[in-house]
Amino acid sequence: MANVNISLYGRQHEIFNDWVNTDKHCIDIIHAGSGKTFLASIALPIFCTNVKYHKNKDVVYFAPTREMIKTLVWPSLTKACKEYFDIKDDCINNGELTIKFPNGVYLRCKSAEARENIRGMNIGIAILDEASLYNQETLQEITNRLRPKIGSNDTPGRMIIISTPYGSGPLYDMFKAAQQNPDTFIVRHYDYRQMRSGNMAFINEQKKILSPLKFAQDYLVSWEQVSDMFYYSFKPESHTGIVTDVGAGDLYHFADFNKRIATSIIARVIKPYEKTGRIEVLKAYTIDNCGTEQLAQAIRYDFPKRRIYSIIDQSGSQLNRDTTSAFGITDRVLLEKYGFQIMNNNKANPLITDTDNTSNAFIARGGLTVDINATKLIEAMKSYHYEDGTRKKLVKYSDKYAFIDGLGDCLRYGIHHLFPITHDSIGIPEYIGMDQRFNVMPGAEHLPDSPLFSGGPTWEQIMSGEDAGDEDYMKY
């Protein structure tokens, strides 16, 4: 093995030691600028030159996109291979992003977004950079590639994950599971103060420039997702706590209808429609492959003999979503069967932008408290986000993460209906129909005055009978 002479700082020693002196999977969640990709550029060629790491299989580096590979690791990786391992230029393929070592082992750099390109591979060791941006299918495909060689049960592959957090998702699930399995995984979760390998002057400047949430994600390694969040005013430390049901009193039910995962929220509401009102979430329901009737039964099992007011997803309330019921039995009918009193009767849901403004204003003033045990709802509020910065379309999740948009929709429907934005000028909920500017004919100020309606006939026209032939005014 080549003698690599490099300087390591802070806990880079500890992380690098995990990689080269253990045979466990490693999940290292550390801050931006901690040097994790630099460590990868040194470790990868070491893995390629020693059979105890590569086990006569390929060594692969993954990044979210091909362009990120070229930016993050390729320059420092090729430099390390040439300088410390005497790899010649003709063994480096800049087009395919591969490096061939003298022992026949290939170091390959692959894009996580093109997971179909790794099917059939057998990987000895894989480094997954910025893995919080990978989807569930990609993580699953990579772990499938770590299988032992045929006939050699002692050659399973190994996975090293290096990433900053980016909201709750597949990597977060793996991170939590790995913490419960120390015999197989080494888990490190260090912020910039614990890691001690970043540039403190630069980090202090970033603290002034970045929003508190963004700084928490990049440098305090918080799992909260910041970019394009729907519930951007929600802070778990401020808006969660112990909410106890006293066993009596009216409850409110917020529902979103979804065949994949049935989602609902049960809450206690104090002073609805008032500026000092509150919502206290008691329980959030997420049930796989559950019909509306089964969901209603589950709620009634937990809260029998209670008056429950229901605010529902109106886009599906008139459809026969529950295919196990007789034709024509809608979600609304099924809820009413179990005593839920439907409060909203519009045939469409409110606009996304309206619920965005209403929900975040309500949460920001401290109107919401979520029970600490409603972990699915808390996770949904931290993950529910827009597709891009235009904040016009919300992301739809699939499979086991469908509860994120389900519970996210439930809560925004409930808040928007019970606590519409009010203005101090009139002191009551204000809707567009209450604005007198919208109750007149456009351009009416340029038309003659009429005693009947804006833009209508004048007294002279009525008395002279000029409009006698118009059925709108007089017929005889």
C-alpha positions as CSV (number, residue, x, y, z in Angstrom):
1,M,0.0,0.0,0.0
2,A,1.2,3.5,-0.8
3,N,2.3,5.8,2.0
4,V,-0.2,8.7,2.0
5,N,1.1,11.8,3.8
6,I,-1.9,14.1,4.5
7,S,-3.0,16.3,7.4
8,L,-6.2,15.5,9.1
9,Y,-8.1,17.9,11.4
10,G,-10.6,17.5,14.3
11,R,-12.6,14.3,14.0
12,Q,-11.5,13.6,10.5
13,H,-9.1,11.1,12.2
14,E,-12.0,9.3,13.8
15,I,-14.0,9.0,10.7
16,F,-11.1,8.0,8.5
17,N,-10.2,5.3,11.1
18,D,-13.7,3.9,10.9
19,W,-13.4,3.5,7.2
20,V,-10.0,1.8,7.0
21,N,-9.8,-0.1,10.3
22,T,-13.2,-1.6,10.6
23,D,-15.4,-3.7,8.4
24,K,-18.7,-2.1,9.4
25,H,-21.0,0.1,7.3
26,C,-20.5,3.7,8.2
27,I,-23.1,6.5,8.2
28,D,-21.4,9.9,8.7
29,I,-23.8,12.9,8.9
30,I,-21.5,15.9,9.2
31,H,-21.6,19.5,8.4
32,A,-20.9,21.3,5.0
33,G,-17.3,22.0,4.5
34,S,-16.0,19.4,7.0
35,G,-13.8,17.7,4.4
36,K,-15.8,14.5,4.0
37,T,-15.4,14.5,0.2
38,F,-11.7,15.1,0.5
39,L,-11.5,12.1,2.8
40,A,-13.3,10.1,0.2
41,S,-10.8,11.1,-2.5
42,I,-8.0,9.6,-0.4
43,A,-9.9,6.5,0.9
44,L,-11.2,5.4,-2.6
45,P,-7.7,4.5,-4.1
46,I,-6.7,2.9,-0.8
47,F,-9.8,0.7,-1.0
48,C,-8.8,-0.2,-4.6
49,T,-5.3,-1.3,-3.8
50,N,-6.1,-3.7,-0.9
51,V,-8.1,-6.9,-1.3
52,K,-9.5,-6.7,2.2
53,Y,-11.5,-3.7,1.1
54,H,-12.4,-4.4,-2.6
55,K,-12.7,-8.2,-2.3
56,N,-11.9,-8.5,-6.0
57,K,-15.0,-6.4,-6.9
58,D,-15.4,-2.9,-8.1
59,V,-15.1,0.1,-5.8
60,V,-17.8,2.8,-6.6
61,Y,-18.3,6.4,-5.6
62,F,-21.8,7.8,-5.9
63,A,-23.0,11.4,-6.1
64,P,-26.5,12.7,-6.8
65,T,-25.7,13.8,-10.4
66,R,-22.9,13.3,-12.9
67,E,-22.1,17.0,-12.8
68,M,-21.7,16.8,-9.0
69,I,-19.1,14.0,-9.4
70,K,-17.0,16.3,-11.7
71,T,-17.3,19.1,-9.2
72,L,-17.1,17.4,-5.9
73,V,-14.5,14.6,-6.2
74,W,-13.1,14.0,-9.6
75,P,-10.3,16.6,-9.6
76,S,-9.0,15.7,-6.1
77,L,-9.5,12.0,-6.8
78,T,-7.5,11.8,-10.0
79,K,-4.8,14.0,-8.3
80,A,-4.5,11.6,-5.4
81,C,-4.4,8.5,-7.6
82,K,-1.5,10.0,-9.6
83,E,0.4,11.5,-6.7
84,Y,0.1,8.7,-4.1
85,F,-0.6,5.6,-6.2
86,D,1.3,6.2,-9.4
87,I,-1.7,5.8,-11.7
88,K,-0.9,6.7,-15.3
89,D,-3.1,9.0,-17.4
90,D,-4.0,6.2,-19.8
91,C,-5.7,4.4,-16.9
92,I,-8.0,7.4,-16.2
93,N,-11.1,7.7,-18.3
94,N,-12.5,11.2,-17.9
95,G,-15.4,10.4,-20.2
96,E,-16.6,7.3,-18.3
97,L,-15.3,8.6,-14.9
98,T,-13.5,5.4,-14.2
99,I,-9.9,4.6,-13.0
100,K,-8.3,1.2,-13.6
101,F,-5.7,0.1,-11.0
102,P,-2.8,-2.3,-11.8
103,N,-4.5,-5.2,-9.9
104,G,-7.4,-5.0,-12.3
105,V,-9.9,-3.4,-9.9
106,Y,-11.9,-0.5,-11.3
107,L,-12.8,2.6,-9.4
108,R,-16.1,3.9,-10.9
109,C,-18.0,7.1,-10.2
110,K,-21.7,6.8,-10.8
111,S,-24.7,9.2,-10.7
112,A,-27.4,8.2,-8.2
113,E,-30.1,9.7,-10.5
114,A,-29.2,7.1,-13.2
115,R,-29.6,4.0,-10.9
116,E,-30.4,1.8,-14.0
117,N,-26.7,2.1,-14.9
118,I,-25.6,0.1,-11.8
119,R,-27.9,-2.9,-12.3
120,G,-25.9,-6.1,-12.5
121,M,-22.9,-4.6,-10.8
122,N,-21.2,-6.3,-7.8
123,I,-19.6,-3.8,-5.5
124,G,-16.9,-4.4,-2.9
125,I,-17.2,-1.0,-1.2
126,A,-19.3,2.0,-2.1
127,I,-19.1,5.6,-0.9
128,L,-22.4,7.5,-1.1
129,D,-21.8,11.2,-1.1
130,E,-24.7,13.6,-0.2
131,A,-26.9,10.6,0.2
132,S,-29.7,12.7,1.7
133,L,-30.6,13.7,-1.9
134,Y,-31.1,10.0,-3.0
135,N,-34.6,8.5,-3.3
136,Q,-35.7,5.3,-1.8
137,E,-35.3,3.3,-5.0
138,T,-31.7,4.4,-5.5
139,L,-30.7,3.5,-1.9
140,Q,-32.3,0.1,-2.3
141,E,-30.6,-0.6,-5.6
142,I,-27.2,0.4,-4.2
143,T,-27.6,-1.9,-1.2
144,N,-28.6,-4.7,-3.6
145,R,-25.2,-4.3,-5.3
146,L,-23.3,-5.2,-2.1
147,R,-24.1,-8.9,-2.4
148,P,-21.3,-11.5,-1.9
149,K,-19.6,-13.1,-4.9
150,I,-21.2,-16.3,-6.0
151,G,-19.7,-19.1,-4.0
152,S,-18.0,-16.8,-1.6
153,N,-20.2,-16.0,1.4
154,D,-17.5,-14.1,3.1
155,T,-17.3,-11.3,0.4
156,P,-20.3,-9.1,1.1
157,G,-19.9,-5.4,0.1
158,R,-19.6,-2.5,2.4
159,M,-21.3,0.9,2.4
160,I,-20.0,4.3,3.6
161,I,-22.4,7.2,3.6
162,I,-21.3,10.8,3.9
163,S,-23.8,13.6,3.8
164,T,-25.3,16.7,5.3
165,P,-29.0,16.3,6.2
166,Y,-31.8,17.4,3.9
167,G,-35.1,16.8,5.6
168,S,-36.7,13.6,6.7
169,G,-36.7,10.9,4.0
170,P,-35.0,7.6,3.1
171,L,-31.6,8.4,4.5
172,Y,-33.1,9.6,7.8
173,D,-34.9,6.2,8.0
174,M,-31.7,4.4,7.4
175,F,-29.9,6.6,9.9
176,K,-32.4,5.8,12.6
177,A,-32.3,2.1,11.9
178,A,-28.5,2.0,11.9
179,Q,-28.5,3.6,15.4
180,Q,-30.3,0.6,16.6
181,N,-27.9,-1.8,15.0
182,P,-24.4,-1.0,16.3
183,D,-23.0,-4.5,15.5
184,T,-23.3,-3.7,11.8
185,F,-23.2,0.1,11.6
186,I,-21.0,3.0,12.9
187,V,-23.0,6.2,13.0
188,R,-21.5,9.6,13.4
189,H,-23.6,12.8,13.7
190,Y,-21.4,15.8,14.2
191,D,-22.1,19.6,13.9
192,Y,-19.3,22.1,13.2
193,R,-18.5,22.5,16.9
194,Q,-18.1,18.7,17.4
195,M,-16.3,18.0,14.1
196,R,-13.7,20.8,14.5
197,S,-12.5,20.5,10.9
198,G,-14.2,23.5,9.2
199,N,-13.0,27.0,8.7
200,M,-14.4,28.9,11.7
201,A,-14.0,32.3,10.2
202,F,-16.0,31.2,7.1
203,I,-18.7,29.5,9.3
204,N,-19.1,32.6,11.4
205,E,-19.6,34.6,8.2
206,Q,-22.2,32.1,7.0
207,K,-24.0,32.5,10.3
208,K,-24.6,36.1,9.4
209,I,-25.6,35.5,5.8
210,L,-27.8,32.3,6.1
211,S,-31.3,32.1,7.6
212,P,-31.4,30.3,11.0
213,L,-33.0,27.3,9.4
214,K,-30.5,27.0,6.6
215,F,-27.6,27.4,9.0
216,A,-29.1,24.7,11.2
217,Q,-29.2,22.3,8.2
218,D,-25.8,23.0,6.8
219,Y,-23.7,23.5,10.0
220,L,-25.7,22.2,12.9
221,V,-26.6,19.1,10.9
222,S,-30.3,19.4,11.6
223,W,-32.6,17.0,9.8
224,E,-35.2,19.7,9.2
225,Q,-35.7,20.4,5.5
226,V,-35.4,24.1,4.6
227,S,-35.6,24.5,0.9
228,D,-39.1,25.2,-0.4
229,M,-40.7,24.0,2.8
230,F,-44.5,24.4,3.0
231,Y,-44.6,24.7,6.8
232,Y,-41.6,27.0,7.0
233,S,-42.7,28.6,10.2
234,F,-43.0,25.3,12.0
235,K,-40.3,24.7,14.6
236,P,-40.5,21.4,16.5
237,E,-38.9,22.8,19.6
238,S,-41.6,25.5,19.8
239,H,-44.7,23.9,18.4
240,T,-44.6,20.4,19.9
241,G,-45.4,19.2,23.4
242,I,-47.6,16.9,25.5
243,V,-51.2,17.2,24.5
244,T,-53.6,15.3,26.8
245,D,-57.1,14.4,25.9
246,V,-59.4,15.1,28.8
247,G,-61.9,12.5,27.5
248,A,-64.8,14.9,26.9
249,G,-65.6,17.8,24.7
250,D,-65.9,18.3,21.0
251,L,-63.1,17.3,18.6
252,Y,-62.2,18.3,15.1
253,H,-61.2,15.9,12.3
254,F,-59.0,16.9,9.3
255,A,-59.0,14.4,6.4
256,D,-57.3,13.8,3.1
257,F,-58.5,10.8,1.1
258,N,-55.8,8.6,-0.4
259,K,-56.0,5.0,-1.5
260,R,-52.4,4.3,-0.7
261,I,-52.3,5.6,2.9
262,A,-55.4,6.8,4.8
263,T,-54.5,10.0,6.7
264,S,-56.4,12.0,9.3
265,I,-55.8,14.3,12.2
266,I,-57.8,14.5,15.4
267,A,-57.4,17.8,17.3
268,R,-58.9,19.9,20.0
269,V,-59.8,23.4,18.8
270,I,-60.0,26.4,21.2
271,K,-61.9,29.5,20.0
272,P,-62.3,28.7,16.3
273,Y,-62.5,31.7,13.9
274,E,-61.0,34.0,16.6
275,K,-57.6,35.7,16.4
276,T,-56.5,34.1,19.7
277,G,-57.7,30.6,18.8
278,R,-55.6,27.5,19.0
279,I,-55.4,24.0,17.5
280,E,-54.0,21.2,19.7
281,V,-53.3,18.0,17.8
282,L,-54.1,14.9,19.8
283,K,-53.4,12.2,17.2
284,A,-52.4,11.6,13.6
285,Y,-53.6,8.6,11.7
286,T,-51.6,6.9,8.8
287,I,-53.0,3.5,7.8
288,D,-51.8,1.6,4.8
289,N,-54.3,0.4,2.2
290,C,-57.2,1.5,4.3
291,G,-60.7,2.5,3.1
292,T,-62.6,5.5,4.5
293,E,-64.9,3.3,6.5
294,Q,-62.0,1.5,8.2
295,L,-60.4,4.8,9.0
296,A,-63.6,6.1,10.6
297,Q,-63.9,2.9,12.6
298,A,-60.3,3.4,13.9
299,I,-61.0,6.9,15.0
300,R,-64.3,6.0,16.7
301,Y,-62.5,3.2,18.5
302,D,-60.1,5.8,20.0
303,F,-62.8,8.5,20.5
304,P,-66.2,7.0,21.1
305,K,-69.3,9.0,21.9
306,R,-67.7,12.3,21.0
307,R,-69.0,15.0,18.7
308,I,-66.5,15.3,15.9
309,Y,-66.6,18.1,13.4
310,S,-64.9,17.1,10.1
311,I,-63.1,19.2,7.5
312,I,-62.4,17.1,4.5
313,D,-60.5,17.0,1.2
314,Q,-63.3,18.2,-1.1
315,S,-61.5,17.1,-4.3
316,G,-62.5,13.5,-3.6
317,S,-65.5,13.9,-1.2
318,Q,-68.0,13.2,-4.0
319,L,-66.2,10.3,-5.5
320,N,-66.6,6.6,-4.7
321,R,-63.0,6.3,-3.5
322,D,-63.7,3.3,-1.2
323,T,-63.9,0.5,-3.8
324,T,-65.1,-2.0,-1.2
325,S,-68.4,-0.1,-0.7
326,A,-71.5,-0.1,-2.9
327,F,-71.5,2.2,-5.9
328,G,-72.4,5.7,-5.0
329,I,-71.2,5.5,-1.4
330,T,-68.9,8.4,-1.1
331,D,-66.2,9.3,1.4
332,R,-68.5,12.0,2.8
333,V,-71.4,9.5,3.3
334,L,-69.1,7.0,5.0
335,L,-67.9,9.6,7.5
336,E,-71.4,10.8,8.2
337,K,-72.4,7.2,8.9
338,Y,-70.1,7.3,11.9
339,G,-71.3,10.6,13.2
340,F,-68.7,12.9,11.7
341,Q,-70.3,16.3,11.0
342,I,-68.9,17.8,7.8
343,M,-68.2,21.5,8.1
344,N,-66.9,22.5,4.7
345,N,-69.3,22.2,1.7
346,N,-67.4,23.8,-1.2
347,K,-66.9,21.5,-4.2
348,A,-63.2,22.4,-4.4
349,N,-60.2,22.8,-2.0
350,P,-58.8,26.2,-1.2
351,L,-55.9,27.5,-3.3
352,I,-52.4,26.3,-2.2
353,T,-51.1,29.8,-1.9
354,D,-54.0,30.8,0.3
355,T,-53.4,27.8,2.7
356,D,-49.7,28.6,2.7
357,N,-50.3,32.1,3.9
358,T,-53.0,31.1,6.4
359,S,-51.2,28.1,7.8
360,N,-47.8,29.7,8.3
361,A,-49.3,32.9,9.8
362,F,-51.3,30.8,12.3
363,I,-48.3,28.6,13.3
364,A,-45.9,31.7,13.5
365,R,-48.2,33.3,16.1
366,G,-48.1,30.2,18.2
367,G,-51.6,28.9,17.4
368,L,-50.5,25.2,16.8
369,T,-49.4,22.6,19.3
370,V,-48.7,19.0,18.0
371,D,-48.5,16.2,20.5
372,I,-44.9,14.9,20.8
373,N,-46.1,11.4,20.1
374,A,-47.6,12.3,16.7
375,T,-44.2,11.6,15.0
376,K,-45.6,11.0,11.6
377,L,-47.2,14.5,11.5
378,I,-44.1,16.1,12.8
379,E,-42.0,14.4,10.1
380,A,-44.6,15.4,7.5
381,M,-44.5,19.0,8.5
382,K,-40.7,19.0,8.3
383,S,-40.7,17.4,4.9
384,Y,-43.8,18.7,3.0
385,H,-42.4,21.0,0.3
386,Y,-42.9,22.6,-3.1
387,E,-41.4,21.2,-6.3
388,D,-39.4,24.3,-6.9
389,G,-38.9,27.9,-5.8
390,T,-42.0,29.1,-7.6
391,R,-44.1,27.7,-4.6
392,K,-46.9,26.8,-6.9
393,K,-47.0,23.0,-6.9
394,L,-46.5,20.7,-3.9
395,V,-44.5,17.4,-4.2
396,K,-46.5,14.2,-4.2
397,Y,-44.8,11.4,-2.4
398,S,-45.2,7.7,-3.2
399,D,-45.2,4.4,-1.4
400,K,-44.5,4.5,2.3
401,Y,-43.8,8.3,2.2
402,A,-47.3,9.1,0.9
403,F,-48.3,10.1,4.4
404,I,-46.2,13.3,4.1
405,D,-48.5,15.0,1.6
406,G,-51.5,13.3,3.1
407,L,-51.0,14.7,6.6
408,G,-49.6,18.0,5.2
409,D,-52.9,18.5,3.3
410,C,-55.0,17.5,6.3
411,L,-53.5,20.2,8.5
412,R,-53.6,23.0,5.9
413,Y,-57.3,22.3,5.1
414,G,-58.1,22.5,8.8
415,I,-56.2,25.6,9.7
416,H,-57.4,27.5,6.6
417,H,-61.1,26.7,7.3
418,L,-61.0,27.4,11.1
419,F,-58.6,30.3,11.2
420,P,-58.8,32.4,8.0
421,I,-56.6,35.5,8.1
422,T,-58.3,38.5,9.7
423,H,-57.4,42.2,9.5
424,D,-57.5,44.6,12.4
425,S,-59.4,47.1,10.2
426,I,-62.7,45.1,10.5
427,G,-61.8,42.5,13.2
428,I,-63.6,39.6,11.5
429,P,-62.6,37.0,8.8
430,E,-62.3,38.9,5.5
431,Y,-63.0,37.2,2.2
432,I,-62.7,38.6,-1.3
433,G,-66.5,38.9,-1.7
434,M,-66.5,41.4,1.2
435,D,-64.3,43.9,-0.7
436,Q,-66.7,46.4,-2.3
437,R,-64.2,47.0,-5.1
438,F,-65.3,43.6,-6.5
439,N,-69.0,44.2,-6.2
440,V,-69.4,46.7,-9.0
441,M,-69.2,46.5,-12.7
442,P,-65.7,47.1,-14.0
443,G,-65.6,50.7,-15.4
444,A,-68.9,51.6,-13.8
445,E,-67.5,55.0,-12.8
446,H,-67.4,56.0,-16.5
447,L,-71.1,55.1,-17.1
448,P,-74.3,57.2,-16.5
449,D,-75.7,57.0,-13.0
450,S,-78.6,54.6,-12.7
451,P,-81.2,54.2,-9.8
452,L,-81.3,50.5,-10.4
453,F,-77.7,49.2,-10.6
454,S,-74.3,50.3,-11.6
455,G,-74.2,50.8,-15.4
456,G,-78.0,50.4,-15.7
457,P,-80.5,52.7,-17.4
458,T,-80.9,56.3,-16.2
459,W,-84.2,57.8,-14.9
460,E,-84.6,59.5,-18.3
461,Q,-84.4,56.2,-20.2
462,I,-86.8,54.5,-17.8
463,M,-89.4,57.3,-17.9
464,S,-89.2,57.8,-21.7
465,G,-89.7,54.1,-22.3
466,E,-86.6,53.8,-24.4
467,D,-86.0,50.4,-23.0
468,A,-89.6,49.2,-23.3
469,G,-88.5,46.4,-25.6
470,D,-86.0,45.0,-23.2
471,E,-87.5,42.4,-20.9
472,D,-85.0,43.2,-18.2
473,Y,-86.7,46.5,-17.4
474,M,-90.3,46.7,-18.6
475,K,-92.5,44.7,-20.8
476,Y,-95.9,46.5,-20.7
